[in-house]
PDB file of C-alpha atoms in Angstrom:
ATOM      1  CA  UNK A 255     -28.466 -27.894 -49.967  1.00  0.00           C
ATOM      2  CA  UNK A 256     -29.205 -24.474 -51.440  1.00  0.00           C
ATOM      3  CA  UNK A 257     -29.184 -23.811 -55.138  1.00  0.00           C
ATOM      4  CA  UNK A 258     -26.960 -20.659 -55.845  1.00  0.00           C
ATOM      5  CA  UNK A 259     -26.417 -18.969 -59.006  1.00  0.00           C
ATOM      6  CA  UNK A 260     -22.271 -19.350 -58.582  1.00  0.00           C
ATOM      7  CA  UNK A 261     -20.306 -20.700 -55.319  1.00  0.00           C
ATOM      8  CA  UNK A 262     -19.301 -17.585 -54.751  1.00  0.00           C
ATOM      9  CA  UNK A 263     -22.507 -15.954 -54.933  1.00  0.00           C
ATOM     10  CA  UNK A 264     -24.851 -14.467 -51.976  1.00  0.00           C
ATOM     11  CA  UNK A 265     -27.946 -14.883 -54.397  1.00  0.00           C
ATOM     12  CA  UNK A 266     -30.715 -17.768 -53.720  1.00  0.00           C
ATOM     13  CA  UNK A 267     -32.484 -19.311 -56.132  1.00  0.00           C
ATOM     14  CA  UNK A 268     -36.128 -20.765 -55.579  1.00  0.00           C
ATOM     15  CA  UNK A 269     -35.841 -22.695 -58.302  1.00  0.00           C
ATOM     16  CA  UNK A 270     -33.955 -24.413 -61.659  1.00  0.00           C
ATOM     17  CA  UNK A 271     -35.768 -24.285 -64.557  1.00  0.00           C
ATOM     18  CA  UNK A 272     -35.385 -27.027 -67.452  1.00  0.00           C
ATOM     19  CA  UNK A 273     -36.031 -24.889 -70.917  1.00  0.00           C
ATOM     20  CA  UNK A 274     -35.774 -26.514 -74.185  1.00  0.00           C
ATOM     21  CA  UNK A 275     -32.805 -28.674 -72.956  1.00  0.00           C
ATOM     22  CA  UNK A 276     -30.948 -26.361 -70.781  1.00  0.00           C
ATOM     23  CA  UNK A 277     -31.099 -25.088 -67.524  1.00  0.00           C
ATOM     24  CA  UNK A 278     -32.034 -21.341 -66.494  1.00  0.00           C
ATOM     25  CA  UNK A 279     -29.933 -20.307 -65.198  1.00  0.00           C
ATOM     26  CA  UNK A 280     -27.385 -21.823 -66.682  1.00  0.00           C
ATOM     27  CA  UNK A 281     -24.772 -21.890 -64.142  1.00  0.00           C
ATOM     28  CA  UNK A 282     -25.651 -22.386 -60.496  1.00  0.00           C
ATOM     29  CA  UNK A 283     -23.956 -24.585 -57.821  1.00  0.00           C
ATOM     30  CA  UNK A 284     -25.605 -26.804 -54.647  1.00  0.00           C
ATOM     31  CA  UNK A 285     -23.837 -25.317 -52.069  1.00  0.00           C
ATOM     32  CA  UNK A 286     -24.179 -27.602 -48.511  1.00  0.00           C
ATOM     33  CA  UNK A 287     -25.535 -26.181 -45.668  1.00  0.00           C
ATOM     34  CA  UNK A 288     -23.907 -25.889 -42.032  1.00  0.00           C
ATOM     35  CA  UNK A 289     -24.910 -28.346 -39.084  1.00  0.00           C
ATOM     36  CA  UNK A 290     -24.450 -27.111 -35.688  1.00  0.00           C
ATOM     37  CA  UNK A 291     -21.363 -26.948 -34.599  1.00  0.00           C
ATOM     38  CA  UNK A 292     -19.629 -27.867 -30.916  1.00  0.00           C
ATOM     39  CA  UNK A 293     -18.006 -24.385 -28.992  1.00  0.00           C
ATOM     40  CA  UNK A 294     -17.065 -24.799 -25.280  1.00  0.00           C
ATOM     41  CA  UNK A 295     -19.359 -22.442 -23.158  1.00  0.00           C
ATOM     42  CA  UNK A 296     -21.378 -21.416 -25.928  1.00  0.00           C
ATOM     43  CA  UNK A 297     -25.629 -22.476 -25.714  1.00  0.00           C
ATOM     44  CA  UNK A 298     -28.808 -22.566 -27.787  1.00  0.00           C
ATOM     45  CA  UNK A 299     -26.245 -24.191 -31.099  1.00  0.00           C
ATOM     46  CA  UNK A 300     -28.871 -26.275 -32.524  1.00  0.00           C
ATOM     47  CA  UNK A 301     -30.810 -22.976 -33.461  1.00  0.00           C
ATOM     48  CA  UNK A 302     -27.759 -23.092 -35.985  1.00  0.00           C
ATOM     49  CA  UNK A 303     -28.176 -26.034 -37.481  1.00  0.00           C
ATOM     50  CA  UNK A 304     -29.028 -25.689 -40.973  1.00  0.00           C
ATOM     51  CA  UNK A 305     -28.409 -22.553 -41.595  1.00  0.00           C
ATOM     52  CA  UNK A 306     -27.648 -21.820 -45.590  1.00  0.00           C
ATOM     53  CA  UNK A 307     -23.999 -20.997 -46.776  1.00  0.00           C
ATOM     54  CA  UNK A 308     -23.880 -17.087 -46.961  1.00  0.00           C
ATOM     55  CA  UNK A 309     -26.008 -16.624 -43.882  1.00  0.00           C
ATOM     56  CA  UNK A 310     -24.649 -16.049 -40.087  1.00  0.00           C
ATOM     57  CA  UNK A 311     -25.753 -17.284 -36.950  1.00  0.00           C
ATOM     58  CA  UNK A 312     -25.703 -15.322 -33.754  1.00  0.00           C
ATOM     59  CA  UNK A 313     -23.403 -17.019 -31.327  1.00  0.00           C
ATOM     60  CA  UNK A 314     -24.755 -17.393 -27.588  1.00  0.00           C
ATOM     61  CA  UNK A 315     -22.259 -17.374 -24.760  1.00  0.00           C
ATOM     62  CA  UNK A 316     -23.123 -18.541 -21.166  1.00  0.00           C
ATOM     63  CA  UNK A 317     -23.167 -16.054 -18.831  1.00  0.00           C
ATOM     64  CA  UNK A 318     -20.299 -14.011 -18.332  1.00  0.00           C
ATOM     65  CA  UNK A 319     -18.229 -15.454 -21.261  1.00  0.00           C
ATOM     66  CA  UNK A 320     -17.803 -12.738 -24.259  1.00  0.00           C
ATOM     67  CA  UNK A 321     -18.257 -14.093 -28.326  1.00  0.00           C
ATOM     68  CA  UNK A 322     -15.501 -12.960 -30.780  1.00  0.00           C
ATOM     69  CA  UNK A 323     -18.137 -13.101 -33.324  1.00  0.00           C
ATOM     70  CA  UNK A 324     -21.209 -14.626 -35.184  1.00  0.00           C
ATOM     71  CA  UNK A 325     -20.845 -18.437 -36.843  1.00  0.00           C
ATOM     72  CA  UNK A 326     -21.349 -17.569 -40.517  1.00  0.00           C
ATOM     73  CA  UNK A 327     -22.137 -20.831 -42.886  1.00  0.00           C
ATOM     74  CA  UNK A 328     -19.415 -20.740 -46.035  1.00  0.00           C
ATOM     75  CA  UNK A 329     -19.666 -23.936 -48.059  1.00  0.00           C
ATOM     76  CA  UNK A 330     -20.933 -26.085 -45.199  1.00  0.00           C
ATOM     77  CA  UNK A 331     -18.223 -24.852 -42.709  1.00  0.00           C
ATOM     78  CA  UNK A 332     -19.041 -22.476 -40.176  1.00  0.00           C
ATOM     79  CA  UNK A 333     -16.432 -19.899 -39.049  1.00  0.00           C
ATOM     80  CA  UNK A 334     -14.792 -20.707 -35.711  1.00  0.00           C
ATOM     81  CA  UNK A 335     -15.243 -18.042 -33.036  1.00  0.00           C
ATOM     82  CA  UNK A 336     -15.106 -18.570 -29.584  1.00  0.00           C
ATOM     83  CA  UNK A 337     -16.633 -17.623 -26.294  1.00  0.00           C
ATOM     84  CA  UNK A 338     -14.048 -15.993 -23.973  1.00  0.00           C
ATOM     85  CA  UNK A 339     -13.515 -16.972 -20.376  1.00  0.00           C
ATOM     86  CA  UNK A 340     -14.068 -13.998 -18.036  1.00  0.00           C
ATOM     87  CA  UNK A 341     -11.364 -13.423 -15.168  1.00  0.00           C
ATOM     88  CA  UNK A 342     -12.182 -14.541 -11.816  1.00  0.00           C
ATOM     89  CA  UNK A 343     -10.849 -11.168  -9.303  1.00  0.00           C
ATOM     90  CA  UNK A 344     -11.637 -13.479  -6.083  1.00  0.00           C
ATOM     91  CA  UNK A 345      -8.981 -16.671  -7.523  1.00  0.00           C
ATOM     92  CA  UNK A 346      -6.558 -13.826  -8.805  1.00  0.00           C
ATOM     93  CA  UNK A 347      -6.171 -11.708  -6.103  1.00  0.00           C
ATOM     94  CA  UNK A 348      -7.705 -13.999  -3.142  1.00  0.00           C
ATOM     95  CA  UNK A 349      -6.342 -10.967  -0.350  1.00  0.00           C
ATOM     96  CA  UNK A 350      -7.994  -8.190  -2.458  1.00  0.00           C
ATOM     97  CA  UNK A 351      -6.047  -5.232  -3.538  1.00  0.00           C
ATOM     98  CA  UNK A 352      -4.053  -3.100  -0.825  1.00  0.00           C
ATOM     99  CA  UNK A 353      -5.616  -0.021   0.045  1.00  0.00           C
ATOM    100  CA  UNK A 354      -8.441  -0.467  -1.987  1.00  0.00           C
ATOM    101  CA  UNK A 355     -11.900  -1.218  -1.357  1.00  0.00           C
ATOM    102  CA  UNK A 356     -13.413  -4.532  -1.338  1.00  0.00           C
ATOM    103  CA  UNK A 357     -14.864  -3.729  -4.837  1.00  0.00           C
ATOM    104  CA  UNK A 358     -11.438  -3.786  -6.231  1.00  0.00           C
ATOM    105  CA  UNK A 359     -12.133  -2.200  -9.523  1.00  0.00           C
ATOM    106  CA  UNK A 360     -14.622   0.979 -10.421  1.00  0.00           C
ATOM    107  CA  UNK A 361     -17.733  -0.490 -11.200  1.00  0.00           C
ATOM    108  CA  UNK A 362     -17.392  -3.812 -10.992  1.00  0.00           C
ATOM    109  CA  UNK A 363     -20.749  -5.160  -9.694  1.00  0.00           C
ATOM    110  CA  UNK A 364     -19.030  -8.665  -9.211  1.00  0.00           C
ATOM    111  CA  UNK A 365     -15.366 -10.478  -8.840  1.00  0.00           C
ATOM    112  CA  UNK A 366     -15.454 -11.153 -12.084  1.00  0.00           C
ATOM    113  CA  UNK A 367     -13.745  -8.848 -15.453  1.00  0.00           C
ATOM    114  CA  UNK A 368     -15.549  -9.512 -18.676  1.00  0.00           C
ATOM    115  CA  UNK A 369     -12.928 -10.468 -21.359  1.00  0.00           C
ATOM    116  CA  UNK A 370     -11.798  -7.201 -22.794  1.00  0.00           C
ATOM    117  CA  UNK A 371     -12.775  -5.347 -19.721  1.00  0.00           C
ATOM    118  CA  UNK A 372      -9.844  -2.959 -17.486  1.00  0.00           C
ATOM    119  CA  UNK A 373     -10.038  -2.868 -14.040  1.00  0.00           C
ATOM    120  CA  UNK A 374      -9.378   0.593 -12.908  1.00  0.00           C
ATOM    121  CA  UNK A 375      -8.527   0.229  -8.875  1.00  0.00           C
ATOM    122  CA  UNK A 376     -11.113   1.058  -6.744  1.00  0.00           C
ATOM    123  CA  UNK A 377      -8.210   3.150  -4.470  1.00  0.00           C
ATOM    124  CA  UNK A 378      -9.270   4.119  -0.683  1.00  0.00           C
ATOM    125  CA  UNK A 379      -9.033   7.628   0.042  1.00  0.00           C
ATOM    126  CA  UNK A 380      -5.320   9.060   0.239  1.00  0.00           C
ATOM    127  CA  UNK A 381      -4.571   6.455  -2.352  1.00  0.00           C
ATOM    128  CA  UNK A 382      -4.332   6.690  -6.224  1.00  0.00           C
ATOM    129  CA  UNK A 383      -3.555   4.224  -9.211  1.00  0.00           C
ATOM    130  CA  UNK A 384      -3.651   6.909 -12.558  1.00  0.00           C
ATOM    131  CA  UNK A 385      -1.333   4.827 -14.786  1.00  0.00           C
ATOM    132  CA  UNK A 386      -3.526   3.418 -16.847  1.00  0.00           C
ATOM    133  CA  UNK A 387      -1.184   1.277 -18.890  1.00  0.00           C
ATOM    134  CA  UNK A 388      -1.160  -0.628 -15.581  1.00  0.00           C
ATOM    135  CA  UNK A 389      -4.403  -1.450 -14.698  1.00  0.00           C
ATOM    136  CA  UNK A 390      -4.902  -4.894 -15.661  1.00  0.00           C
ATOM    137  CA  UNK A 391      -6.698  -6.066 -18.801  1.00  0.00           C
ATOM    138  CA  UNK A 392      -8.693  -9.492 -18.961  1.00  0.00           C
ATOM    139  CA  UNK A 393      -7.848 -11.903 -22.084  1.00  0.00           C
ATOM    140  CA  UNK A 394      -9.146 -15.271 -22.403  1.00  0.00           C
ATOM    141  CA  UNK A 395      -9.441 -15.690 -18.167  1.00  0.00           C
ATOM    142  CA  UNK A 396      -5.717 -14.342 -17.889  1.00  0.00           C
ATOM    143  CA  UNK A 397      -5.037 -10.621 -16.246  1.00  0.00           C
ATOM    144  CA  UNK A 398      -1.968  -8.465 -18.181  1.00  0.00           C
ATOM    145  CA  UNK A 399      -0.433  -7.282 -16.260  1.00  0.00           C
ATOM    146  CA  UNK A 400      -1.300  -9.833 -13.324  1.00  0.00           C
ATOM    147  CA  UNK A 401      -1.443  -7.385 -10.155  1.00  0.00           C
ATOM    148  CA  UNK A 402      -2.671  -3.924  -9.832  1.00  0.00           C
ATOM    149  CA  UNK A 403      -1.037  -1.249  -6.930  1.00  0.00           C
ATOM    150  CA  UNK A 404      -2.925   1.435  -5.161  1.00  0.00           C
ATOM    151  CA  UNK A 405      -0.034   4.359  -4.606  1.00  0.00           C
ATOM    152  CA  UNK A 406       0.065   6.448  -1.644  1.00  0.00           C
ATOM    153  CA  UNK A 407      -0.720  10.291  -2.392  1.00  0.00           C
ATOM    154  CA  UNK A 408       1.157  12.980  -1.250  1.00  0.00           C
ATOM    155  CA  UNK A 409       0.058  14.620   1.887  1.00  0.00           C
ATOM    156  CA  UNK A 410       3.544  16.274   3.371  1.00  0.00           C
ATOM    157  CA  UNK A 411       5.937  18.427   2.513  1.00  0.00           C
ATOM    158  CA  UNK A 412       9.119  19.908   1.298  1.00  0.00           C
ATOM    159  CA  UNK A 413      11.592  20.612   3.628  1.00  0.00           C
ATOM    160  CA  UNK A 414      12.662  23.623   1.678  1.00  0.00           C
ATOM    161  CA  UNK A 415      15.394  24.295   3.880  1.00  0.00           C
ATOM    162  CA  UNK A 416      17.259  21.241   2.793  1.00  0.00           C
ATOM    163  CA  UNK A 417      16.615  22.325  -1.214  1.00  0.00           C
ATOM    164  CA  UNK A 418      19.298  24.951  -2.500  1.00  0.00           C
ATOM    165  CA  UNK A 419      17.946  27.888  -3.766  1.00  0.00           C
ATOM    166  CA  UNK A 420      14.454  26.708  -3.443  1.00  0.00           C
ATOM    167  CA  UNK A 421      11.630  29.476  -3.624  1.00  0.00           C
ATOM    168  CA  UNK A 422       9.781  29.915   0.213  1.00  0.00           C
ATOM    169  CA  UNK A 423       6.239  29.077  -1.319  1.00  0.00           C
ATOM    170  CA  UNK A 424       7.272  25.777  -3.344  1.00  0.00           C
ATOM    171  CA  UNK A 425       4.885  23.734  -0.725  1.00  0.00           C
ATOM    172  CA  UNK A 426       2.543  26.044  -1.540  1.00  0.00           C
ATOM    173  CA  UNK A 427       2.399  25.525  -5.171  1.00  0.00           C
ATOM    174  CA  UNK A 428       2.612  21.957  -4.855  1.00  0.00           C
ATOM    175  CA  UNK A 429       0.281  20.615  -2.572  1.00  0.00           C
ATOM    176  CA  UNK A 430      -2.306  17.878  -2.953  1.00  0.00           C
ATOM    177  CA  UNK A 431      -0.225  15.725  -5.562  1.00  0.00           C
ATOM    178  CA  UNK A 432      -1.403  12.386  -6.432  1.00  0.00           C
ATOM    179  CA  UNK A 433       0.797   9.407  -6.827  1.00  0.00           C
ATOM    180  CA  UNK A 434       2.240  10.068 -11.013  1.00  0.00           C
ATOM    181  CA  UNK A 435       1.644  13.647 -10.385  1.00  0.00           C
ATOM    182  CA  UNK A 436       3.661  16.315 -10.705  1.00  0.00           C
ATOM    183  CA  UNK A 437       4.343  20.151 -10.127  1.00  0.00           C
ATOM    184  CA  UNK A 438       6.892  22.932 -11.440  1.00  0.00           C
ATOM    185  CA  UNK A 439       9.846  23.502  -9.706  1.00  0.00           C
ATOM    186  CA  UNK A 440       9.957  26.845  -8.120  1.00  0.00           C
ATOM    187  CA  UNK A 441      13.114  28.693  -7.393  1.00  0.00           C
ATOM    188  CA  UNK A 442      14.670  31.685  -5.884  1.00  0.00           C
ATOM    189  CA  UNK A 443      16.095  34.727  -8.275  1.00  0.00           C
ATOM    190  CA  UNK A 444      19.185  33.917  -9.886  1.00  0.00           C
ATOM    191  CA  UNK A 445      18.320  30.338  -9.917  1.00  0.00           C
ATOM    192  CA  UNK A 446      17.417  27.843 -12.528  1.00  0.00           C
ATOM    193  CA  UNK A 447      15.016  25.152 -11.900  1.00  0.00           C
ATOM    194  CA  UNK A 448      16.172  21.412 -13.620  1.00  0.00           C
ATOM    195  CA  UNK A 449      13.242  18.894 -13.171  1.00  0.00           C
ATOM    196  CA  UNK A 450      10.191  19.077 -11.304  1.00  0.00           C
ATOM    197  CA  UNK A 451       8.247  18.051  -7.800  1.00  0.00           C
ATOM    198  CA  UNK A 452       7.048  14.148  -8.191  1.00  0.00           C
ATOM    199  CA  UNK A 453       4.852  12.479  -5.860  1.00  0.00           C
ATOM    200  CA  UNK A 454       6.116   8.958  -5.698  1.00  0.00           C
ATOM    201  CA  UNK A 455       4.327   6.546  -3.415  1.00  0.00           C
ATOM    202  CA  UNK A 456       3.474   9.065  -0.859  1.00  0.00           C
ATOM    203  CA  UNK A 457       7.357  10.749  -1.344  1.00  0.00           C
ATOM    204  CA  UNK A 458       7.707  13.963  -2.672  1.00  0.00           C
ATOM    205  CA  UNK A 459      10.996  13.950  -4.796  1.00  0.00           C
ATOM    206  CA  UNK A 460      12.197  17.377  -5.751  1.00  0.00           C
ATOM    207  CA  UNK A 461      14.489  18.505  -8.563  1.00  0.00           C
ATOM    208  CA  UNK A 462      16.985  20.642  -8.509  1.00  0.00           C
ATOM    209  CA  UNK A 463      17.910  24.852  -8.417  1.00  0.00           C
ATOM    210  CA  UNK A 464      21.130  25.576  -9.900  1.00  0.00           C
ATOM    211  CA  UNK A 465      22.723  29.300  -8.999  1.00  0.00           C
ATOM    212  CA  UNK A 466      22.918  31.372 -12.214  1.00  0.00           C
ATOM    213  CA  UNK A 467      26.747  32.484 -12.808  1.00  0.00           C
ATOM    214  CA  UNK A 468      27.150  36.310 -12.028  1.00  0.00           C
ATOM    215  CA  UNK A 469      29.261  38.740 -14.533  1.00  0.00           C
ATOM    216  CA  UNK A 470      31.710  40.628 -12.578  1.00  0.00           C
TER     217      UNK A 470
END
């Protein structure tokens, strides 16, 4: 138990005194301490044990499981965090990812995603994944969103023959796109472009030139 000058207080006492009758200080409160407590995959708890209300204890995870927090002691009670389950790459995506490299994400040392940790796709060359609202996120051992693409890039091109009104060096200008990416539309004189160039999974889709109306 720890003597404290109010429940609520952060201040230790060494000692209670006993003066003519009355205690200095007068009001203090035996606050319990906190015994170790039981967290699945954490280690080392019983250097916890003990420990005074008002103090924290660092929490210990085994490897490759991430703590929420520290334990800290209030009244006897510890604080319940927890040590998150990392995601396994190999049990989630047994085949790998397609058109990527065996790494599967950038960086990643090992099949497994620390909780909190993004995978951005390790993509082969000719082959892009820049959306990153979906490259999965690990949570608790589970992946959001669950599978992760590598898109083709764009290597062809226009047939500008086919596109009314389109300007002769629209290839030109839009070359090299990336799966997401896009260009400007180009168009002749006395045209108006409406959209743009969009490489979609290897497919260039092109917008539109519309002929200007001529005053007679």
């Amino acid at each position: 138990l720890t003597a404290r000058l109010a429940v609520d207080s952060m201040q230790d006492l060494a000692s209670v005194r006993c003066r003519d009758g009355a205690f200095e200080p007068a009001h203090f409160a035996c606050v319990e301490a906190c015994s170790a407590p039981e967290i699945a995959h954490a280690v080392n708890l019983h250097f916890c044990h003990g420990v005074p209300h008002g103090h924290s204890c660092e929490l210990q995870c085994e490897p490759r499981y991430r703590k929420t927090g520290d334990l800290y002691c209030d009244r006897g009670v510890f604080t319940t965090p927890t040590c998150s389950r990392p995601c396994d790459l190999g049990a989630s995506w047994p085949q790998g990812v397609e058109h990527a490299t065996a790494t599967m994400c950038i960086g990643l040392m090992e099949e497994f995603l620390a909780d909190g940790q993004a995978c951005t796709p390790d993509c082969l060359p000719g082959f892009s994944s820049l959306d990153e609202a979906m490259h999965p996120i690990c949570t608790d051992g589970a992946l959001s969103p669950a599978t992760v693409r590598c898109h083709a890039d764009c290597n062809g091109t226009l047939d500008i023959n086919r596109i009314s009104g389109a300007a002769a060096d629209l290839n030109e200008v839009c070359t090299g796109l990336r799966h997401g990416e896009d260009c400007p539309m180009r168009c002749k004189e006395a045209h108006t472009a409406l959209g743009r160039v969009r490489c979609v999974d290897g497919v260039l889709i092109a917008g539109e030139c519309l002929a200007s109306c001529l005053s007679t």
